[in-house]
Amino acid sequence: MNDKSDPIPYARKFTRRRVLKGLGATLVGGLALTGYAFGIEPRFRLNTTRYAFTPPNWPKNFPLKIAVIADVHAGEPYMPTSRITEIVARTNALKPDITLLLGDYAAGHRWQTRHVTVDEWAAALKDLHAPLGVHAILGNHDWWDDRSAQRERKGPVLGHRALEKVGIPVYENQSVRLSHNGKSFWLAGLGDQIAFPPKKSEGRKWQGVDDLPATLAQIKDEAPVILLAHEPDIFPHVPARVALTLSGHTHGGQVRFFGYSPVVPSRFGNRYAYGHIIEDNRHLVVSGGLGCSILPVRLGCPPEIVVIELG
């Protein structure tokens, strides 16, 4: 008879029971975490992430409130037009001075129950409004999603046309001077850096449509500069003349633990994965974005609208 008077069999039984319970709890916990990562965080979470700082090249007496929307990746069930409408309403409620769109409006994964067309997501974004307007750049998926542009190796892509059709200007290597409360600043929009996959003859070299020198050459005075660049990998080449660089693309890695992302779509890894980065007194903010790419999963990096208060 195995009872407590027979310690060895009892210990074995007790240990086996604990191991089985532990394995069961681990399995249930893993399934719950997977369900949350695939079904809850990417579809139903929506954070507002706020930053407040004054870069060296931004006047301290020049307050500007910026709303940033990045990486929408429209496509059901994760980003239907109703979800975009919710994001638009939440962004407008923040009352920004200017709203900036950082590209990747097209879905970047195959896990779609229904494709949301460019006209549909553009119509939803049309309702964004701010005193200084809504301004956009394009991302790699906006280029990749346009087969004609890929075939001809040139734009404008479908997303570009759809945004301008609803009144949202799109900048590709262009700079524009804006004024707010009697002060001026430049908004510079960079073309995408990985618009075309490599040709067989080019090895692994991706081709971009970006031209940073030409974009900044359009700036004609000493007013501060905000640069929009979908991929943050351009940041080491951004001169100190630029007060702030804004990027998306990485989604914060989509899976993030204690400030670390196992996989980041950047040749710099976690260096520019997410958040407010300062290097040599140059400032970069990388949004975690709103949608998903490759796989429809988010864990520890919920969708976010970014609000930045300068000055």
PDB file of C-alpha atoms in Angstrom:
ATOM      1  CA  MET A   1       0.000   0.000   0.000  1.00  0.00           C
ATOM      2  CA  ASN A   2       1.474   3.333  -1.065  1.00  0.00           C
ATOM      3  CA  ASP A   3       0.819   5.901   1.602  1.00  0.00           C
ATOM      4  CA  LYS A   4       2.828   8.473   3.469  1.00  0.00           C
ATOM      5  CA  SER A   5       4.391   5.720   5.538  1.00  0.00           C
ATOM      6  CA  ASP A   6       6.056   4.538   2.342  1.00  0.00           C
ATOM      7  CA  PRO A   7       7.876   7.754   1.372  1.00  0.00           C
ATOM      8  CA  ILE A   8       9.538   6.733  -1.904  1.00  0.00           C
ATOM      9  CA  PRO A   9       6.413   5.671  -3.888  1.00  0.00           C
ATOM     10  CA  TYR A  10       4.500   8.595  -2.385  1.00  0.00           C
ATOM     11  CA  ALA A  11       7.215  11.037  -3.460  1.00  0.00           C
ATOM     12  CA  ARG A  12       7.211   9.586  -6.954  1.00  0.00           C
ATOM     13  CA  LYS A  13       3.446   9.870  -7.197  1.00  0.00           C
ATOM     14  CA  PHE A  14       3.505  13.382  -5.805  1.00  0.00           C
ATOM     15  CA  THR A  15       6.262  14.478  -8.189  1.00  0.00           C
ATOM     16  CA  ARG A  16       4.522  12.903 -11.200  1.00  0.00           C
ATOM     17  CA  ARG A  17       1.282  14.643 -10.292  1.00  0.00           C
ATOM     18  CA  ARG A  18       3.020  17.995 -10.011  1.00  0.00           C
ATOM     19  CA  VAL A  19       4.788  17.515 -13.337  1.00  0.00           C
ATOM     20  CA  LEU A  20       1.531  16.648 -15.096  1.00  0.00           C
ATOM     21  CA  LYS A  21      -0.233  19.620 -13.530  1.00  0.00           C
ATOM     22  CA  GLY A  22       2.639  21.871 -14.524  1.00  0.00           C
ATOM     23  CA  LEU A  23       2.586  20.635 -18.115  1.00  0.00           C
ATOM     24  CA  GLY A  24      -1.177  21.099 -18.264  1.00  0.00           C
ATOM     25  CA  ALA A  25      -0.964  24.616 -16.905  1.00  0.00           C
ATOM     26  CA  THR A  26       1.812  25.432 -19.376  1.00  0.00           C
ATOM     27  CA  LEU A  27      -0.245  24.100 -22.271  1.00  0.00           C
ATOM     28  CA  VAL A  28      -3.358  26.019 -21.244  1.00  0.00           C
ATOM     29  CA  GLY A  29      -1.331  29.171 -20.670  1.00  0.00           C
ATOM     30  CA  GLY A  30       0.380  28.812 -24.027  1.00  0.00           C
ATOM     31  CA  LEU A  31      -2.931  28.358 -25.826  1.00  0.00           C
ATOM     32  CA  ALA A  32      -4.408  31.356 -24.025  1.00  0.00           C
ATOM     33  CA  LEU A  33      -1.385  33.509 -24.877  1.00  0.00           C
ATOM     34  CA  THR A  34      -1.521  32.413 -28.517  1.00  0.00           C
ATOM     35  CA  GLY A  35      -5.232  33.182 -28.681  1.00  0.00           C
ATOM     36  CA  TYR A  36      -4.597  36.628 -27.202  1.00  0.00           C
ATOM     37  CA  ALA A  37      -1.702  37.343 -29.581  1.00  0.00           C
ATOM     38  CA  PHE A  38      -3.668  36.342 -32.679  1.00  0.00           C
ATOM     39  CA  GLY A  39      -7.216  37.219 -31.700  1.00  0.00           C
ATOM     40  CA  ILE A  40      -7.252  40.034 -29.134  1.00  0.00           C
ATOM     41  CA  GLU A  41      -4.251  42.378 -29.171  1.00  0.00           C
ATOM     42  CA  PRO A  42      -4.079  42.995 -32.945  1.00  0.00           C
ATOM     43  CA  ARG A  43      -7.859  43.303 -33.406  1.00  0.00           C
ATOM     44  CA  PHE A  44      -9.248  44.999 -30.302  1.00  0.00           C
ATOM     45  CA  ARG A  45      -6.466  46.880 -28.512  1.00  0.00           C
ATOM     46  CA  LEU A  46      -5.801  50.521 -29.433  1.00  0.00           C
ATOM     47  CA  ASN A  47      -3.405  52.642 -27.400  1.00  0.00           C
ATOM     48  CA  THR A  48      -2.521  56.310 -27.538  1.00  0.00           C
ATOM     49  CA  THR A  49       1.226  56.694 -27.012  1.00  0.00           C
ATOM     50  CA  ARG A  50       2.402  60.182 -26.087  1.00  0.00           C
ATOM     51  CA  TYR A  51       5.787  61.875 -26.331  1.00  0.00           C
ATOM     52  CA  ALA A  52       6.679  65.422 -25.282  1.00  0.00           C
ATOM     53  CA  PHE A  53      10.129  66.864 -25.972  1.00  0.00           C
ATOM     54  CA  THR A  54      11.933  69.683 -27.723  1.00  0.00           C
ATOM     55  CA  PRO A  55      14.713  68.663 -30.152  1.00  0.00           C
ATOM     56  CA  PRO A  56      17.760  70.955 -30.447  1.00  0.00           C
ATOM     57  CA  ASN A  57      16.626  72.389 -33.795  1.00  0.00           C
ATOM     58  CA  TRP A  58      13.058  73.082 -32.703  1.00  0.00           C
ATOM     59  CA  PRO A  59      12.239  76.487 -31.085  1.00  0.00           C
ATOM     60  CA  LYS A  60      11.207  76.151 -27.446  1.00  0.00           C
ATOM     61  CA  ASN A  61       8.447  78.717 -27.914  1.00  0.00           C
ATOM     62  CA  PHE A  62       6.914  76.870 -30.868  1.00  0.00           C
ATOM     63  CA  PRO A  63       4.375  74.303 -29.593  1.00  0.00           C
ATOM     64  CA  LEU A  64       3.139  71.796 -32.175  1.00  0.00           C
ATOM     65  CA  LYS A  65       0.938  68.773 -31.531  1.00  0.00           C
ATOM     66  CA  ILE A  66       1.385  65.962 -34.055  1.00  0.00           C
ATOM     67  CA  ALA A  67      -0.773  62.862 -34.501  1.00  0.00           C
ATOM     68  CA  VAL A  68       0.912  59.943 -36.264  1.00  0.00           C
ATOM     69  CA  ILE A  69      -0.826  57.036 -37.978  1.00  0.00           C
ATOM     70  CA  ALA A  70       1.391  54.273 -39.341  1.00  0.00           C
ATOM     71  CA  ASP A  71       1.009  50.845 -40.920  1.00  0.00           C
ATOM     72  CA  VAL A  72      -2.764  50.546 -41.191  1.00  0.00           C
ATOM     73  CA  HIS A  73      -2.549  47.369 -43.336  1.00  0.00           C
ATOM     74  CA  ALA A  74      -6.227  47.366 -44.285  1.00  0.00           C
ATOM     75  CA  GLY A  75      -7.804  43.940 -44.666  1.00  0.00           C
ATOM     76  CA  GLU A  76     -10.465  41.889 -42.892  1.00  0.00           C
ATOM     77  CA  PRO A  77     -10.812  40.556 -40.260  1.00  0.00           C
ATOM     78  CA  TYR A  78      -7.939  42.387 -38.549  1.00  0.00           C
ATOM     79  CA  MET A  79      -8.336  45.840 -40.127  1.00  0.00           C
ATOM     80  CA  PRO A  80     -11.805  46.288 -41.661  1.00  0.00           C
ATOM     81  CA  THR A  81     -13.011  49.744 -42.647  1.00  0.00           C
ATOM     82  CA  SER A  82     -14.976  49.937 -39.379  1.00  0.00           C
ATOM     83  CA  ARG A  83     -11.698  49.624 -37.470  1.00  0.00           C
ATOM     84  CA  ILE A  84     -10.106  52.350 -39.596  1.00  0.00           C
ATOM     85  CA  THR A  85     -13.140  54.554 -38.921  1.00  0.00           C
ATOM     86  CA  GLU A  86     -12.610  54.014 -35.187  1.00  0.00           C
ATOM     87  CA  ILE A  87      -8.928  54.963 -35.499  1.00  0.00           C
ATOM     88  CA  VAL A  88      -9.862  58.102 -37.441  1.00  0.00           C
ATOM     89  CA  ALA A  89     -12.391  59.161 -34.788  1.00  0.00           C
ATOM     90  CA  ARG A  90      -9.894  58.538 -31.971  1.00  0.00           C
ATOM     91  CA  THR A  91      -7.231  60.534 -33.817  1.00  0.00           C
ATOM     92  CA  ASN A  92      -9.525  63.489 -34.473  1.00  0.00           C
ATOM     93  CA  ALA A  93     -10.597  63.495 -30.810  1.00  0.00           C
ATOM     94  CA  LEU A  94      -6.961  64.103 -29.821  1.00  0.00           C
ATOM     95  CA  LYS A  95      -7.209  67.524 -31.535  1.00  0.00           C
ATOM     96  CA  PRO A  96      -3.756  67.558 -33.149  1.00  0.00           C
ATOM     97  CA  ASP A  97      -2.411  70.561 -35.017  1.00  0.00           C
ATOM     98  CA  ILE A  98      -1.353  68.245 -37.852  1.00  0.00           C
ATOM     99  CA  THR A  99      -1.915  64.576 -38.704  1.00  0.00           C
ATOM    100  CA  LEU A 100       0.795  62.586 -40.461  1.00  0.00           C
ATOM    101  CA  LEU A 101       0.355  59.227 -42.217  1.00  0.00           C
ATOM    102  CA  LEU A 102       3.516  57.140 -42.508  1.00  0.00           C
ATOM    103  CA  GLY A 103       2.582  54.571 -45.153  1.00  0.00           C
ATOM    104  CA  ASP A 104       1.676  50.888 -45.528  1.00  0.00           C
ATOM    105  CA  TYR A 105      -2.065  51.256 -45.964  1.00  0.00           C
ATOM    106  CA  ALA A 106      -2.256  47.964 -47.882  1.00  0.00           C
ATOM    107  CA  ALA A 107      -2.370  44.647 -45.995  1.00  0.00           C
ATOM    108  CA  GLY A 108       0.946  42.879 -45.648  1.00  0.00           C
ATOM    109  CA  HIS A 109      -0.186  39.334 -44.981  1.00  0.00           C
ATOM    110  CA  ARG A 110      -2.259  36.592 -46.638  1.00  0.00           C
ATOM    111  CA  TRP A 111      -4.472  35.965 -43.622  1.00  0.00           C
ATOM    112  CA  GLN A 112      -7.371  37.964 -45.020  1.00  0.00           C
ATOM    113  CA  THR A 113     -10.993  36.917 -45.168  1.00  0.00           C
ATOM    114  CA  ARG A 114     -11.698  39.908 -47.393  1.00  0.00           C
ATOM    115  CA  HIS A 115      -9.435  42.343 -49.224  1.00  0.00           C
ATOM    116  CA  VAL A 116     -10.125  46.006 -48.405  1.00  0.00           C
ATOM    117  CA  THR A 117      -9.611  48.003 -51.595  1.00  0.00           C
ATOM    118  CA  VAL A 118      -7.555  51.177 -51.870  1.00  0.00           C
ATOM    119  CA  ASP A 119     -10.693  53.208 -52.470  1.00  0.00           C
ATOM    120  CA  GLU A 120     -12.288  51.826 -49.295  1.00  0.00           C
ATOM    121  CA  TRP A 121      -9.413  52.552 -46.932  1.00  0.00           C
ATOM    122  CA  ALA A 122      -8.765  55.933 -48.550  1.00  0.00           C
ATOM    123  CA  ALA A 123     -12.438  56.866 -48.088  1.00  0.00           C
ATOM    124  CA  ALA A 124     -12.164  55.958 -44.384  1.00  0.00           C
ATOM    125  CA  LEU A 125      -9.009  58.080 -43.945  1.00  0.00           C
ATOM    126  CA  LYS A 126     -10.706  60.977 -45.724  1.00  0.00           C
ATOM    127  CA  ASP A 127     -12.456  61.952 -42.484  1.00  0.00           C
ATOM    128  CA  LEU A 128      -9.199  62.782 -40.705  1.00  0.00           C
ATOM    129  CA  HIS A 129      -8.880  66.495 -40.057  1.00  0.00           C
ATOM    130  CA  ALA A 130      -6.489  68.921 -38.381  1.00  0.00           C
ATOM    131  CA  PRO A 131      -5.856  72.693 -38.656  1.00  0.00           C
ATOM    132  CA  LEU A 132      -2.606  72.169 -40.578  1.00  0.00           C
ATOM    133  CA  GLY A 133      -4.060  69.332 -42.606  1.00  0.00           C
ATOM    134  CA  VAL A 134      -3.398  65.641 -43.126  1.00  0.00           C
ATOM    135  CA  HIS A 135      -0.190  64.679 -44.951  1.00  0.00           C
ATOM    136  CA  ALA A 136       1.038  61.290 -46.140  1.00  0.00           C
ATOM    137  CA  ILE A 137       3.953  59.261 -47.424  1.00  0.00           C
ATOM    138  CA  LEU A 138       3.915  55.719 -48.815  1.00  0.00           C
ATOM    139  CA  GLY A 139       5.351  52.474 -47.489  1.00  0.00           C
ATOM    140  CA  ASN A 140       6.864  49.392 -49.067  1.00  0.00           C
ATOM    141  CA  HIS A 141       3.576  47.457 -49.084  1.00  0.00           C
ATOM    142  CA  ASP A 142       1.878  50.269 -51.004  1.00  0.00           C
ATOM    143  CA  TRP A 143       4.455  49.687 -53.715  1.00  0.00           C
ATOM    144  CA  TRP A 144       4.436  45.898 -53.474  1.00  0.00           C
ATOM    145  CA  ASP A 145       0.623  45.810 -53.644  1.00  0.00           C
ATOM    146  CA  ASP A 146       0.589  47.549 -57.052  1.00  0.00           C
ATOM    147  CA  ARG A 147       1.523  44.944 -59.654  1.00  0.00           C
ATOM    148  CA  SER A 148       1.609  47.481 -62.469  1.00  0.00           C
ATOM    149  CA  ALA A 149       4.076  49.675 -60.585  1.00  0.00           C
ATOM    150  CA  GLN A 150       6.209  46.628 -59.825  1.00  0.00           C
ATOM    151  CA  ARG A 151       6.200  45.564 -63.449  1.00  0.00           C
ATOM    152  CA  GLU A 152       7.066  49.026 -64.768  1.00  0.00           C
ATOM    153  CA  ARG A 153       9.328  49.890 -61.805  1.00  0.00           C
ATOM    154  CA  LYS A 154       7.697  53.291 -61.356  1.00  0.00           C
ATOM    155  CA  GLY A 155       4.685  55.046 -59.809  1.00  0.00           C
ATOM    156  CA  PRO A 156       2.449  56.684 -58.896  1.00  0.00           C
ATOM    157  CA  VAL A 157       1.022  53.635 -57.173  1.00  0.00           C
ATOM    158  CA  LEU A 158      -2.674  52.974 -56.581  1.00  0.00           C
ATOM    159  CA  GLY A 159      -2.470  54.103 -52.946  1.00  0.00           C
ATOM    160  CA  HIS A 160      -0.896  57.397 -53.960  1.00  0.00           C
ATOM    161  CA  ARG A 161      -3.728  58.127 -56.381  1.00  0.00           C
ATOM    162  CA  ALA A 162      -6.421  57.063 -53.910  1.00  0.00           C
ATOM    163  CA  LEU A 163      -5.108  59.341 -51.142  1.00  0.00           C
ATOM    164  CA  GLU A 164      -4.809  62.368 -53.390  1.00  0.00           C
ATOM    165  CA  LYS A 165      -8.289  61.649 -54.771  1.00  0.00           C
ATOM    166  CA  VAL A 166      -9.739  62.158 -51.269  1.00  0.00           C
ATOM    167  CA  GLY A 167      -7.682  65.302 -50.698  1.00  0.00           C
ATOM    168  CA  ILE A 168      -4.689  63.947 -48.759  1.00  0.00           C
ATOM    169  CA  PRO A 169      -1.364  65.078 -50.287  1.00  0.00           C
ATOM    170  CA  VAL A 170       1.303  62.420 -50.701  1.00  0.00           C
ATOM    171  CA  TYR A 171       4.992  63.345 -50.562  1.00  0.00           C
ATOM    172  CA  GLU A 172       7.666  61.386 -52.391  1.00  0.00           C
ATOM    173  CA  ASN A 173      10.999  63.176 -52.029  1.00  0.00           C
ATOM    174  CA  GLN A 174       9.178  66.461 -51.586  1.00  0.00           C
ATOM    175  CA  SER A 175       9.263  69.196 -48.954  1.00  0.00           C
ATOM    176  CA  VAL A 176       6.598  71.754 -48.138  1.00  0.00           C
ATOM    177  CA  ARG A 177       6.736  74.826 -45.905  1.00  0.00           C
ATOM    178  CA  LEU A 178       3.892  75.177 -43.390  1.00  0.00           C
ATOM    179  CA  SER A 179       3.013  77.950 -40.935  1.00  0.00           C
ATOM    180  CA  HIS A 180       1.455  77.680 -37.484  1.00  0.00           C
ATOM    181  CA  ASN A 181       0.751  80.557 -35.067  1.00  0.00           C
ATOM    182  CA  GLY A 182       3.029  82.898 -36.973  1.00  0.00           C
ATOM    183  CA  LYS A 183       5.960  80.465 -37.158  1.00  0.00           C
ATOM    184  CA  SER A 184       7.045  78.199 -40.002  1.00  0.00           C
ATOM    185  CA  PHE A 185       8.457  74.696 -40.369  1.00  0.00           C
ATOM    186  CA  TRP A 186       9.220  72.304 -43.190  1.00  0.00           C
ATOM    187  CA  LEU A 187       7.573  68.949 -43.717  1.00  0.00           C
ATOM    188  CA  ALA A 188       9.755  66.635 -45.807  1.00  0.00           C
ATOM    189  CA  GLY A 189       8.434  63.329 -47.144  1.00  0.00           C
ATOM    190  CA  LEU A 190      10.885  60.652 -48.297  1.00  0.00           C
ATOM    191  CA  GLY A 191      10.131  58.080 -50.992  1.00  0.00           C
ATOM    192  CA  ASP A 192      10.090  54.452 -49.887  1.00  0.00           C
ATOM    193  CA  GLN A 193      13.475  52.787 -49.415  1.00  0.00           C
ATOM    194  CA  ILE A 194      12.553  49.218 -50.456  1.00  0.00           C
ATOM    195  CA  ALA A 195       9.933  49.797 -53.144  1.00  0.00           C
ATOM    196  CA  PHE A 196      11.206  47.065 -55.494  1.00  0.00           C
ATOM    197  CA  PRO A 197      12.532  43.590 -54.718  1.00  0.00           C
ATOM    198  CA  PRO A 198      15.957  42.770 -56.129  1.00  0.00           C
ATOM    199  CA  LYS A 199      16.357  41.629 -59.708  1.00  0.00           C
ATOM    200  CA  LYS A 200      18.195  38.365 -60.253  1.00  0.00           C
ATOM    201  CA  SER A 201      21.094  40.270 -61.772  1.00  0.00           C
ATOM    202  CA  GLU A 202      21.326  42.509 -58.700  1.00  0.00           C
ATOM    203  CA  GLY A 203      21.675  39.796 -56.073  1.00  0.00           C
ATOM    204  CA  ARG A 204      19.994  40.741 -52.793  1.00  0.00           C
ATOM    205  CA  LYS A 205      19.954  44.488 -53.352  1.00  0.00           C
ATOM    206  CA  TRP A 206      16.540  46.110 -52.880  1.00  0.00           C
ATOM    207  CA  GLN A 207      15.749  49.235 -54.881  1.00  0.00           C
ATOM    208  CA  GLY A 208      14.149  52.276 -53.316  1.00  0.00           C
ATOM    209  CA  VAL A 209      12.592  55.415 -54.718  1.00  0.00           C
ATOM    210  CA  ASP A 210      14.044  57.535 -51.911  1.00  0.00           C
ATOM    211  CA  ASP A 211      16.286  60.542 -52.476  1.00  0.00           C
ATOM    212  CA  LEU A 212      17.198  62.218 -49.199  1.00  0.00           C
ATOM    213  CA  PRO A 213      19.614  64.832 -50.612  1.00  0.00           C
ATOM    214  CA  ALA A 214      17.065  65.992 -53.221  1.00  0.00           C
ATOM    215  CA  THR A 215      14.308  66.128 -50.591  1.00  0.00           C
ATOM    216  CA  LEU A 216      16.321  68.276 -48.196  1.00  0.00           C
ATOM    217  CA  ALA A 217      17.668  70.464 -51.025  1.00  0.00           C
ATOM    218  CA  GLN A 218      14.164  71.908 -51.376  1.00  0.00           C
ATOM    219  CA  ILE A 219      14.440  73.498 -47.916  1.00  0.00           C
ATOM    220  CA  LYS A 220      15.320  77.144 -48.526  1.00  0.00           C
ATOM    221  CA  ASP A 221      15.509  78.749 -45.079  1.00  0.00           C
ATOM    222  CA  GLU A 222      16.370  78.037 -41.451  1.00  0.00           C
ATOM    223  CA  ALA A 223      12.883  76.963 -40.340  1.00  0.00           C
ATOM    224  CA  PRO A 224      12.879  73.602 -38.462  1.00  0.00           C
ATOM    225  CA  VAL A 225      12.358  70.376 -40.394  1.00  0.00           C
ATOM    226  CA  ILE A 226      10.241  67.283 -39.740  1.00  0.00           C
ATOM    227  CA  LEU A 227      11.160  64.314 -41.937  1.00  0.00           C
ATOM    228  CA  LEU A 228       8.716  61.509 -42.736  1.00  0.00           C
ATOM    229  CA  ALA A 229      10.471  58.256 -43.690  1.00  0.00           C
ATOM    230  CA  HIS A 230       8.542  54.994 -43.688  1.00  0.00           C
ATOM    231  CA  GLU A 231      11.541  52.823 -42.841  1.00  0.00           C
ATOM    232  CA  PRO A 232      13.752  54.074 -39.988  1.00  0.00           C
ATOM    233  CA  ASP A 233      16.915  52.640 -41.572  1.00  0.00           C
ATOM    234  CA  ILE A 234      17.598  55.999 -43.228  1.00  0.00           C
ATOM    235  CA  PHE A 235      18.178  57.626 -39.841  1.00  0.00           C
ATOM    236  CA  PRO A 236      21.999  57.296 -39.708  1.00  0.00           C
ATOM    237  CA  HIS A 237      22.116  59.428 -42.877  1.00  0.00           C
ATOM    238  CA  VAL A 238      19.732  62.139 -41.633  1.00  0.00           C
ATOM    239  CA  PRO A 239      21.670  65.340 -40.889  1.00  0.00           C
ATOM    240  CA  ALA A 240      21.370  67.290 -37.650  1.00  0.00           C
ATOM    241  CA  ARG A 241      19.579  69.985 -39.657  1.00  0.00           C
ATOM    242  CA  VAL A 242      16.428  67.840 -39.332  1.00  0.00           C
ATOM    243  CA  ALA A 243      14.727  68.408 -35.975  1.00  0.00           C
ATOM    244  CA  LEU A 244      12.668  65.215 -35.956  1.00  0.00           C
ATOM    245  CA  THR A 245      12.394  62.068 -38.066  1.00  0.00           C
ATOM    246  CA  LEU A 246       9.174  60.031 -37.942  1.00  0.00           C
ATOM    247  CA  SER A 247       9.016  56.408 -39.072  1.00  0.00           C
ATOM    248  CA  GLY A 248       6.894  53.283 -38.946  1.00  0.00           C
ATOM    249  CA  HIS A 249       7.458  49.994 -40.794  1.00  0.00           C
ATOM    250  CA  THR A 250       8.840  47.896 -37.918  1.00  0.00           C
ATOM    251  CA  HIS A 251       5.542  47.507 -35.992  1.00  0.00           C
ATOM    252  CA  GLY A 252       7.778  47.401 -32.935  1.00  0.00           C
ATOM    253  CA  GLY A 253       8.585  43.859 -34.033  1.00  0.00           C
ATOM    254  CA  GLN A 254       4.898  42.933 -33.370  1.00  0.00           C
ATOM    255  CA  VAL A 255       6.139  40.665 -30.565  1.00  0.00           C
ATOM    256  CA  ARG A 256       8.000  42.544 -27.844  1.00  0.00           C
ATOM    257  CA  PHE A 257       9.224  41.506 -24.389  1.00  0.00           C
ATOM    258  CA  PHE A 258      10.818  43.899 -21.900  1.00  0.00           C
ATOM    259  CA  GLY A 259      11.850  46.329 -24.622  1.00  0.00           C
ATOM    260  CA  TYR A 260      13.225  43.625 -26.934  1.00  0.00           C
ATOM    261  CA  SER A 261      11.777  42.269 -30.183  1.00  0.00           C
ATOM    262  CA  PRO A 262      13.012  38.875 -31.450  1.00  0.00           C
ATOM    263  CA  VAL A 263      12.353  39.786 -35.094  1.00  0.00           C
ATOM    264  CA  VAL A 264      12.582  43.321 -36.520  1.00  0.00           C
ATOM    265  CA  PRO A 265      12.362  44.156 -40.258  1.00  0.00           C
ATOM    266  CA  SER A 266      15.411  46.389 -40.155  1.00  0.00           C
ATOM    267  CA  ARG A 267      19.064  45.775 -40.870  1.00  0.00           C
ATOM    268  CA  PHE A 268      19.751  47.508 -37.537  1.00  0.00           C
ATOM    269  CA  GLY A 269      17.700  45.047 -35.507  1.00  0.00           C
ATOM    270  CA  ASN A 270      16.363  46.527 -32.268  1.00  0.00           C
ATOM    271  CA  ARG A 271      18.312  49.754 -32.651  1.00  0.00           C
ATOM    272  CA  TYR A 272      15.367  51.422 -34.410  1.00  0.00           C
ATOM    273  CA  ALA A 273      12.610  48.947 -33.566  1.00  0.00           C
ATOM    274  CA  TYR A 274      10.354  51.202 -31.537  1.00  0.00           C
ATOM    275  CA  GLY A 275       9.925  54.407 -29.580  1.00  0.00           C
ATOM    276  CA  HIS A 276      11.859  57.639 -29.109  1.00  0.00           C
ATOM    277  CA  ILE A 277      15.493  57.240 -30.140  1.00  0.00           C
ATOM    278  CA  ILE A 278      18.178  59.907 -29.709  1.00  0.00           C
ATOM    279  CA  GLU A 279      21.542  59.645 -31.463  1.00  0.00           C
ATOM    280  CA  ASP A 280      24.058  62.497 -31.639  1.00  0.00           C
ATOM    281  CA  ASN A 281      21.306  64.919 -30.522  1.00  0.00           C
ATOM    282  CA  ARG A 282      19.171  63.803 -33.490  1.00  0.00           C
ATOM    283  CA  HIS A 283      15.655  62.624 -32.666  1.00  0.00           C
ATOM    284  CA  LEU A 284      13.699  59.734 -34.175  1.00  0.00           C
ATOM    285  CA  VAL A 285      10.273  58.427 -33.191  1.00  0.00           C
ATOM    286  CA  VAL A 286       9.288  55.001 -34.528  1.00  0.00           C
ATOM    287  CA  SER A 287       5.603  54.140 -34.263  1.00  0.00           C
ATOM    288  CA  GLY A 288       4.522  50.610 -33.394  1.00  0.00           C
ATOM    289  CA  GLY A 289       1.831  51.016 -36.037  1.00  0.00           C
ATOM    290  CA  LEU A 290      -1.726  49.757 -36.196  1.00  0.00           C
ATOM    291  CA  GLY A 291      -1.935  46.675 -38.385  1.00  0.00           C
ATOM    292  CA  CYS A 292       0.057  43.514 -38.959  1.00  0.00           C
ATOM    293  CA  SER A 293       2.483  42.349 -41.601  1.00  0.00           C
ATOM    294  CA  ILE A 294       3.483  38.806 -42.638  1.00  0.00           C
ATOM    295  CA  LEU A 295       1.629  37.227 -39.683  1.00  0.00           C
ATOM    296  CA  PRO A 296      -1.469  38.666 -37.973  1.00  0.00           C
ATOM    297  CA  VAL A 297       0.007  38.577 -34.484  1.00  0.00           C
ATOM    298  CA  ARG A 298       0.839  41.151 -31.822  1.00  0.00           C
ATOM    299  CA  LEU A 299       2.089  40.494 -28.318  1.00  0.00           C
ATOM    300  CA  GLY A 300       3.443  43.142 -25.997  1.00  0.00           C
ATOM    301  CA  CYS A 301       3.162  45.752 -28.754  1.00  0.00           C
ATOM    302  CA  PRO A 302      -0.504  46.745 -29.151  1.00  0.00           C
ATOM    303  CA  PRO A 303      -1.697  48.941 -32.036  1.00  0.00           C
ATOM    304  CA  GLU A 304      -1.127  52.610 -31.329  1.00  0.00           C
ATOM    305  CA  ILE A 305      -1.838  56.150 -32.386  1.00  0.00           C
ATOM    306  CA  VAL A 306       1.197  58.294 -31.595  1.00  0.00           C
ATOM    307  CA  VAL A 307       0.914  61.853 -30.316  1.00  0.00           C
ATOM    308  CA  ILE A 308       4.018  64.049 -30.185  1.00  0.00           C
ATOM    309  CA  GLU A 309       4.083  67.480 -28.554  1.00  0.00           C
ATOM    310  CA  LEU A 310       7.039  69.608 -29.583  1.00  0.00           C
ATOM    311  CA  GLY A 311       8.162  72.891 -28.151  1.00  0.00           C
TER     312      GLY A 311
END
